[in-house]
CSV table of C-alpha atoms in Angstrom, one decimal:
chain,number,residue,atom,x,y,z
O,1,MET,CA,86.1,97.8,74.8
O,2,PHE,CA,86.7,96.0,78.1
O,3,ARG,CA,83.6,95.8,80.3
O,4,LEU,CA,82.6,93.9,83.4
O,5,SER,CA,79.0,92.7,83.8
O,6,GLU,CA,77.1,93.9,86.8
O,7,LEU,CA,77.6,90.6,88.5
O,8,GLU,CA,81.3,90.6,87.8
O,9,GLU,CA,81.6,94.0,89.3
O,10,ASP,CA,79.7,92.9,92.3
O,11,ALA,CA,82.0,90.0,92.8
O,12,LEU,CA,85.1,92.1,92.5
O,13,LYS,CA,83.7,94.5,95.0
O,14,GLU,CA,83.2,91.6,97.4
O,15,PHE,CA,86.8,90.5,96.9
O,16,PHE,CA,88.1,94.0,97.5
O,17,ASN,CA,85.8,94.2,100.5
O,18,MET,CA,87.5,91.1,101.9
O,19,GLY,CA,90.9,92.5,101.1
O,20,LEU,CA,90.3,95.7,102.9
O,21,GLY,CA,88.8,93.8,105.8
O,22,MET,CA,92.1,91.9,106.2
O,23,ALA,CA,94.1,95.2,105.7
O,24,ALA,CA,91.9,97.0,108.3
O,25,ASP,CA,92.5,94.2,110.8
O,26,SER,CA,96.2,94.6,110.4
O,27,LEU,CA,96.0,98.4,110.7
O,28,SER,CA,93.7,98.2,113.7
O,29,GLN,CA,96.2,96.1,115.5
O,30,MET,CA,98.9,98.6,114.8
O,31,VAL,CA,97.0,101.7,115.9
O,32,ARG,CA,95.2,99.8,118.7
O,33,ASN,CA,91.9,101.2,117.6
O,34,GLU,CA,89.0,100.1,115.4
O,35,VAL,CA,89.2,101.0,111.8
O,36,LEU,CA,85.8,101.9,110.3
O,37,LEU,CA,85.3,100.9,106.6
O,38,THR,CA,82.9,102.4,104.1
O,39,LEU,CA,81.1,100.6,101.4
O,40,PRO,CA,83.5,100.0,98.5
O,41,LYS,CA,83.2,102.1,95.4
O,42,LEU,CA,84.5,100.4,92.3
O,43,LYS,CA,85.2,102.3,89.1
O,44,VAL,CA,86.7,101.1,85.9
O,45,VAL,CA,88.3,104.1,84.3
O,46,PRO,CA,91.3,105.1,82.1
O,47,TYR,CA,94.6,105.7,84.0
O,48,GLU,CA,94.4,109.4,83.4
O,49,GLU,CA,90.9,109.7,84.9
O,50,ALA,CA,92.1,107.5,87.8
O,51,ALA,CA,94.8,110.1,88.5
O,52,ARG,CA,92.2,112.9,88.5
O,53,MET,CA,90.1,110.9,90.9
O,54,LEU,CA,93.0,110.6,93.2
O,55,VAL,CA,93.4,114.3,93.6
O,56,GLU,CA,89.7,115.2,93.6
O,57,ASN,CA,88.6,116.5,96.9
O,58,GLN,CA,91.9,115.9,98.5
O,59,GLU,CA,94.2,118.3,100.3
O,60,GLU,CA,97.2,119.6,98.4
O,61,LYS,CA,99.7,117.5,100.2
O,62,LEU,CA,99.3,113.8,99.9
O,63,VAL,CA,101.3,110.9,101.0
O,64,ALA,CA,101.1,107.5,99.3
O,65,VAL,CA,102.7,104.1,99.7
O,66,ARG,CA,102.8,102.4,96.4
O,67,GLN,CA,103.2,98.7,95.9
O,68,ASN,CA,103.7,97.4,92.4
O,69,PHE,CA,103.0,93.7,91.8
O,70,ARG,CA,104.1,91.6,88.9
O,71,GLY,CA,103.4,88.1,87.5
O,72,GLU,CA,100.2,86.7,86.1
O,73,LEU,CA,98.4,89.6,87.8
O,74,ALA,CA,100.2,92.9,87.4
O,75,GLY,CA,99.3,96.3,88.7
O,76,THR,CA,99.8,98.9,91.3
O,77,ALA,CA,98.3,99.3,94.7
O,78,LEU,CA,98.3,102.7,96.5
O,79,LEU,CA,97.6,103.5,100.1
O,80,ILE,CA,96.9,107.2,100.3
O,81,PHE,CA,96.7,109.6,103.2
O,82,PRO,CA,96.4,113.3,103.3
O,83,GLY,CA,99.8,114.6,104.5
O,84,THR,CA,98.6,115.6,107.9
O,85,GLU,CA,96.9,112.3,108.4
O,86,SER,CA,100.1,110.4,107.7
O,87,LEU,CA,102.0,112.3,110.4
O,88,GLU,CA,99.2,111.5,112.8
O,89,LEU,CA,99.4,107.8,111.9
O,90,VAL,CA,103.1,107.8,112.5
O,91,ARG,CA,102.6,109.6,115.9
O,92,THR,CA,100.0,107.1,116.9
O,93,LEU,CA,102.1,104.2,115.9
O,94,LEU,CA,105.3,105.4,117.6
O,95,ASN,CA,104.7,107.6,120.6
O,96,GLU,CA,102.2,110.5,120.8
O,97,ASP,CA,104.6,112.6,122.8
O,98,ILE,CA,107.6,112.6,120.4
O,99,PRO,CA,108.4,115.9,118.8
O,100,LEU,CA,107.1,116.7,115.3
O,101,GLU,CA,110.5,116.9,113.8
O,102,VAL,CA,111.2,113.4,114.9
O,103,VAL,CA,107.9,112.2,113.6
O,104,THR,CA,108.7,113.8,110.3
O,105,GLU,CA,112.0,112.0,110.2
O,106,LEU,CA,110.4,108.7,110.8
O,107,GLU,CA,107.5,109.2,108.5
O,108,GLN,CA,108.8,107.6,105.4
O,109,GLU,CA,110.2,104.5,107.1
O,110,THR,CA,107.1,104.0,109.3
O,111,LEU,CA,104.6,104.5,106.5
O,112,LEU,CA,106.5,102.1,104.3
O,113,ASP,CA,106.2,99.4,107.0
O,114,VAL,CA,102.5,100.2,107.5
O,115,GLY,CA,101.8,100.3,103.7
O,116,ASN,CA,103.6,97.1,103.2
O,117,VAL,CA,101.5,95.3,105.8
O,118,ILE,CA,98.2,96.8,104.7
O,119,LEU,CA,98.7,96.4,101.0
O,120,ASN,CA,100.1,92.9,101.3
O,121,ALA,CA,97.1,91.8,103.4
O,122,PHE,CA,94.8,93.5,100.9
O,123,LEU,CA,96.4,91.9,97.8
O,124,GLU,CA,96.8,88.4,99.3
O,125,SER,CA,93.1,88.2,99.9
O,126,PHE,CA,92.8,87.9,96.1
O,127,THR,CA,94.5,84.5,96.3
O,128,GLN,CA,91.8,83.3,98.7
O,129,MET,CA,89.2,83.4,95.9
O,130,MET,CA,91.2,83.3,92.7
O,131,HIS,CA,93.9,81.1,91.2
O,132,VAL,CA,96.3,83.9,90.3
O,133,GLU,CA,99.9,84.3,91.3
O,134,PHE,CA,101.8,87.5,91.6
O,135,GLU,CA,104.9,88.9,93.2
O,136,PHE,CA,105.3,92.1,95.1
O,137,GLU,CA,108.0,94.6,94.4
O,138,SER,CA,109.4,96.8,97.1
O,139,ALA,CA,107.0,99.4,98.5
O,140,GLU,CA,107.8,103.0,97.6
O,141,PHE,CA,107.0,106.1,99.5
O,142,LEU,CA,105.6,109.1,97.7
O,143,LYS,CA,104.8,112.5,99.1
O,144,GLY,CA,103.8,115.8,97.6
O,145,SER,CA,101.1,118.0,96.2
O,146,SER,CA,98.2,117.0,94.0
O,147,ARG,CA,100.4,118.1,91.1
O,148,PHE,CA,103.1,115.7,92.2
O,149,LEU,CA,100.5,113.0,92.5
O,150,LEU,CA,99.7,113.5,88.9
O,151,ASP,CA,103.3,112.8,88.2
O,152,ILE,CA,102.6,109.3,89.5
O,153,THR,CA,100.6,109.0,86.3
O,154,SER,CA,103.7,109.5,84.2
O,155,HIS,CA,105.5,107.0,86.4
O,156,LEU,CA,102.7,104.5,85.9
O,157,ALA,CA,102.9,105.3,82.2
O,158,ALA,CA,106.5,104.1,82.3
O,159,GLN,CA,105.6,101.0,84.2
O,160,ARG,CA,102.7,100.1,82.0
O,161,GLN,CA,104.9,100.2,78.9
O,162,SER,CA,106.2,96.8,80.0
O,163,LEU,CA,102.7,95.7,81.1
O,164,MET,CA,100.9,96.7,78.1
O,165,GLU,CA,102.8,94.9,75.4
O,166,GLY,CA,100.5,94.1,72.5
O,167,ALA,CA,97.5,95.7,74.1
O,168,ASP,CA,95.4,98.3,72.4
O,169,GLU,CA,96.2,101.7,73.9
O,170,ASP,CA,92.5,102.7,73.6
O,171,GLU,CA,91.5,99.8,75.8
O,172,GLU,CA,93.6,100.8,78.8
O,173,ARG,CA,91.6,100.9,81.9
O,174,ALA,CA,92.3,100.9,85.5
O,175,PHE,CA,90.2,99.4,88.3
O,176,VAL,CA,90.0,102.1,90.8
O,177,LEU,CA,88.8,100.9,94.1
O,178,MET,CA,88.3,103.7,96.6
O,179,MET,CA,87.4,102.6,100.1
O,180,ASP,CA,87.7,105.2,102.8
O,181,PHE,CA,88.7,104.1,106.2
O,182,LYS,CA,89.0,106.0,109.5
O,183,THR,CA,89.5,105.2,113.1
O,184,SER,CA,86.6,105.3,115.3
O,185,ASP,CA,87.6,107.8,118.0
O,186,GLU,CA,86.2,110.9,116.2
O,187,GLU,CA,85.8,113.0,119.2
O,188,ASP,CA,89.5,113.1,119.7
O,189,ALA,CA,90.9,114.6,116.5
O,190,GLN,CA,94.5,113.6,117.5
O,191,HIS,CA,93.5,110.0,117.2
O,192,THR,CA,91.5,110.2,114.0
O,193,LEU,CA,93.0,108.8,110.8
O,194,SER,CA,91.5,108.5,107.4
O,195,GLY,CA,92.8,107.4,104.1
O,196,PHE,CA,91.9,105.2,101.1
O,197,VAL,CA,93.2,102.4,98.9
O,198,VAL,CA,93.4,102.5,95.1
O,199,LEU,CA,94.2,99.7,92.8
O,200,LEU,CA,95.4,100.1,89.3
O,201,PHE,CA,95.5,97.1,87.0
O,202,SER,CA,96.9,96.7,83.5
O,203,HIS,CA,94.7,95.8,80.7
O,204,GLN,CA,96.2,92.3,80.6
O,205,ALA,CA,95.6,91.9,84.4
O,206,MET,CA,92.0,92.9,83.9
O,207,LEU,CA,91.5,90.2,81.3
O,208,ILE,CA,92.9,87.7,83.8
O,209,LEU,CA,90.6,89.0,86.5
O,210,LYS,CA,87.6,88.8,84.2
O,211,ARG,CA,88.5,85.2,83.3
O,212,GLU,CA,88.8,84.3,86.9
O,213,LEU,CA,85.5,85.9,87.7
O,214,GLU,CA,83.8,84.0,84.9
O,215,VAL,CA,85.1,80.7,86.3
O,216,ILE,CA,84.0,81.5,89.8
O,217,LEU,CA,80.6,82.8,88.8
O,218,SER,CA,79.9,79.9,86.4
O,219,GLY,CA,80.3,77.5,89.4
O,220,LEU,CA,77.6,79.2,91.4
C,1,MET,CA,57.8,67.9,108.5
C,2,ASP,CA,58.3,71.6,107.6
C,3,LYS,CA,61.6,72.6,106.4
C,4,ARG,CA,63.8,74.8,108.5
C,5,LYS,CA,64.3,78.3,107.4
C,6,ALA,CA,67.5,80.3,107.0
C,7,LEU,CA,68.0,83.9,106.1
C,8,ILE,CA,71.0,85.4,104.3
C,9,VAL,CA,71.3,89.2,104.2
C,10,ASP,CA,74.1,90.6,102.1
C,11,ASP,CA,74.3,93.4,99.6
C,12,SER,CA,76.7,91.4,97.6
C,13,SER,CA,75.1,89.1,95.0
C,14,LEU,CA,78.2,87.0,95.0
C,15,ALA,CA,77.9,86.4,98.7
C,16,ARG,CA,74.3,85.4,98.4
C,17,MET,CA,75.0,83.1,95.5
C,18,MET,CA,77.7,81.3,97.4
C,19,VAL,CA,75.4,80.7,100.3
C,20,ARG,CA,72.6,79.6,98.0
C,21,LYS,CA,74.9,77.1,96.4
C,22,PHE,CA,75.9,75.6,99.7
C,23,PHE,CA,72.3,75.3,100.8
C,24,SER,CA,71.0,73.8,97.5
C,25,GLU,CA,73.8,71.2,97.4
C,26,SER,CA,74.2,70.2,101.0
C,27,PHE,CA,71.3,71.5,103.1
C,28,LYS,CA,68.3,70.4,101.1
C,29,ASP,CA,66.1,70.2,104.2
C,30,TRP,CA,66.4,74.0,104.5
C,31,ASP,CA,64.5,76.8,102.9
C,32,LEU,CA,66.7,79.8,102.2
C,33,LEU,CA,65.3,83.4,102.3
C,34,GLU,CA,67.5,86.1,100.7
C,35,ALA,CA,67.6,89.8,101.3
C,36,LYS,CA,70.0,92.5,100.0
C,37,ASP,CA,69.7,94.9,103.0
C,38,GLY,CA,68.2,95.3,106.4
C,39,ASP,CA,64.9,96.8,105.3
C,40,ASP,CA,64.4,94.1,102.7
C,41,ALA,CA,65.2,91.4,105.4
C,42,LEU,CA,62.7,92.8,107.9
C,43,ALA,CA,59.9,92.9,105.3
C,44,LEU,CA,60.8,89.4,104.1
C,45,VAL,CA,60.7,87.7,107.5
C,46,GLU,CA,57.5,89.2,108.7
C,47,GLY,CA,55.3,86.4,110.0
C,48,GLN,CA,57.9,83.8,109.3
C,49,THR,CA,59.5,81.3,111.7
C,50,LEU,CA,63.2,81.4,111.3
C,51,HIS,CA,66.0,79.2,112.6
C,52,LEU,CA,69.2,80.6,111.3
C,53,ALA,CA,70.3,84.0,110.0
C,54,LEU,CA,73.6,84.9,108.3
C,55,ILE,CA,74.0,88.6,108.2
C,56,ASP,CA,76.7,90.9,106.6
C,57,PHE,CA,77.8,93.9,108.6
C,58,ASN,CA,78.6,96.6,106.0
C,59,MET,CA,75.5,97.2,104.0
C,60,PRO,CA,73.6,100.2,102.7
C,61,GLY,CA,71.1,101.4,105.3
C,62,MET,CA,71.3,99.7,108.6
C,63,ASN,CA,74.3,97.7,109.5
C,64,GLY,CA,74.3,94.0,110.4
C,65,ILE,CA,74.5,94.6,114.2
C,66,ASP,CA,71.5,96.9,114.1
C,67,LEU,CA,69.5,94.5,111.9
C,68,SER,CA,70.4,91.6,114.3
C,69,GLU,CA,69.1,93.6,117.3
C,70,LYS,CA,65.8,94.2,115.4
C,71,LEU,CA,65.5,90.6,114.4
C,72,LEU,CA,66.1,89.4,117.9
C,73,GLU,CA,63.3,91.6,119.2
C,74,LYS,CA,60.8,89.6,117.2
C,75,HIS,CA,62.7,86.3,117.0
C,76,PRO,CA,64.4,85.9,120.4
C,77,ASP,CA,65.3,82.3,119.7
C,78,LEU,CA,66.8,82.9,116.3
C,79,SER,CA,70.5,81.9,115.9
C,80,ILE,CA,72.2,84.8,114.2
C,81,HIS,CA,75.7,85.0,112.9
C,82,LEU,CA,77.4,88.1,111.6
C,83,VAL,CA,79.2,87.1,108.3
C,84,THR,CA,81.7,89.8,107.5
C,85,ALA,CA,85.0,90.7,105.9
C,86,ASN,CA,85.6,93.1,108.8
C,87,ILE,CA,87.5,90.7,111.0
C,88,GLN,CA,88.7,93.2,113.6
C,89,GLU,CA,88.6,92.1,117.2
C,90,ARG,CA,86.2,94.9,118.1
C,91,MET,CA,83.7,93.8,115.5
C,92,GLN,CA,83.8,90.3,117.0
C,93,LEU,CA,83.3,91.7,120.5
C,94,ARG,CA,80.4,93.7,119.3
C,95,ALA,CA,78.7,90.6,117.9
C,96,GLU,CA,79.5,88.8,121.1
C,97,SER,CA,78.0,91.6,123.2
C,98,ILE,CA,74.5,91.2,121.6
C,99,GLY,CA,74.7,87.4,121.8
C,100,ILE,CA,75.3,86.6,118.1
C,101,GLY,CA,77.9,84.5,116.4
C,102,PHE,CA,80.8,85.7,114.2
C,103,ILE,CA,81.9,84.2,110.8
C,104,LYS,CA,84.8,85.5,108.8
C,105,LYS,CA,84.3,85.8,105.1
C,106,PRO,CA,84.6,84.1,102.8
C,107,ILE,CA,81.9,81.7,104.0
C,108,ASN,CA,82.1,78.0,103.3
C,109,GLN,CA,80.2,74.9,103.9
C,110,GLU,CA,82.1,74.0,107.1
C,111,LYS,CA,81.3,77.4,108.6
C,112,ILE,CA,77.6,77.0,107.9
C,113,VAL,CA,77.6,73.5,109.4
C,114,ALA,CA,79.3,75.0,112.5
C,115,ALA,CA,76.6,77.7,112.7
C,116,MET,CA,73.9,75.1,112.5
C,117,GLN,CA,75.3,73.1,115.4
C,118,GLY,CA,73.4,73.8,118.6
C,119,LEU,CA,70.3,74.9,116.9
C,120,LYS,CA,67.2,74.2,118.9
C,121,GLY,CA,64.9,71.4,117.7
């Protein structure tokens, strides 16, 4: 069964930490406010458990921008907001005075742009430390209830068919990185945003990551 | 002549190992003290004379800015640099406001050399 050593997990957390730092910088420039970051939580779990973790403690309505990446390193990155938060983000980015129906109309387009910037900044940070190459697919916008989010699992299942060729089904695992972020202006609820980033990697990608981690750590 | 002393405070083992490697390879005239959080650091430096401190921001317990302020109370001449992945402008301004340097992760030898420049003595 696939396992990371304590040191390898620590190193991955640090890489993710740097990735989210880059992403938060991009987001903070867009919302013109500081983005507060929590300490990263890293879990290695099966896909199905990852899907359960996504919906745990979340409101019914969720919005996600999903970015699949292919190549030597293959997987899925998700930027997730509770539904109400996503509208607030759009309102903050565009114009706080615009009517709700207009915000709703622009939600998908705006969040795709935001998600694209954030997830790209996040993923590209990997290349600072590791010699891995990957390509981004187009970002996708997803919106719906927790039940719908579970349907993402079946979508992932379809995707991983191509990623998992030759891999033992029992060894499927996903890295789930959950880092909360929120803007600092908590006293003014209209300006408070929060969300989190989740990464799902194929088994094959995890082996590549482990190999890269071993190379990096052996040099220290 | 006594070696100069540097302090690295980071909850990431990887980050500490990287700094340790740079010091062991290129800064042999330095002693490096390592701590994984603020409390650990404050206990470690008690009674020590420090010259340089490299401090992460986002750690369990107190953050890097709070730790820096505590260190400066007892070591006013200490050259402190916040070493963080949180590269937002406000974080840099916060470091600047208490008179400490700012280094973007990942750290490398050149950034450490730059931090060492201008040290007293």
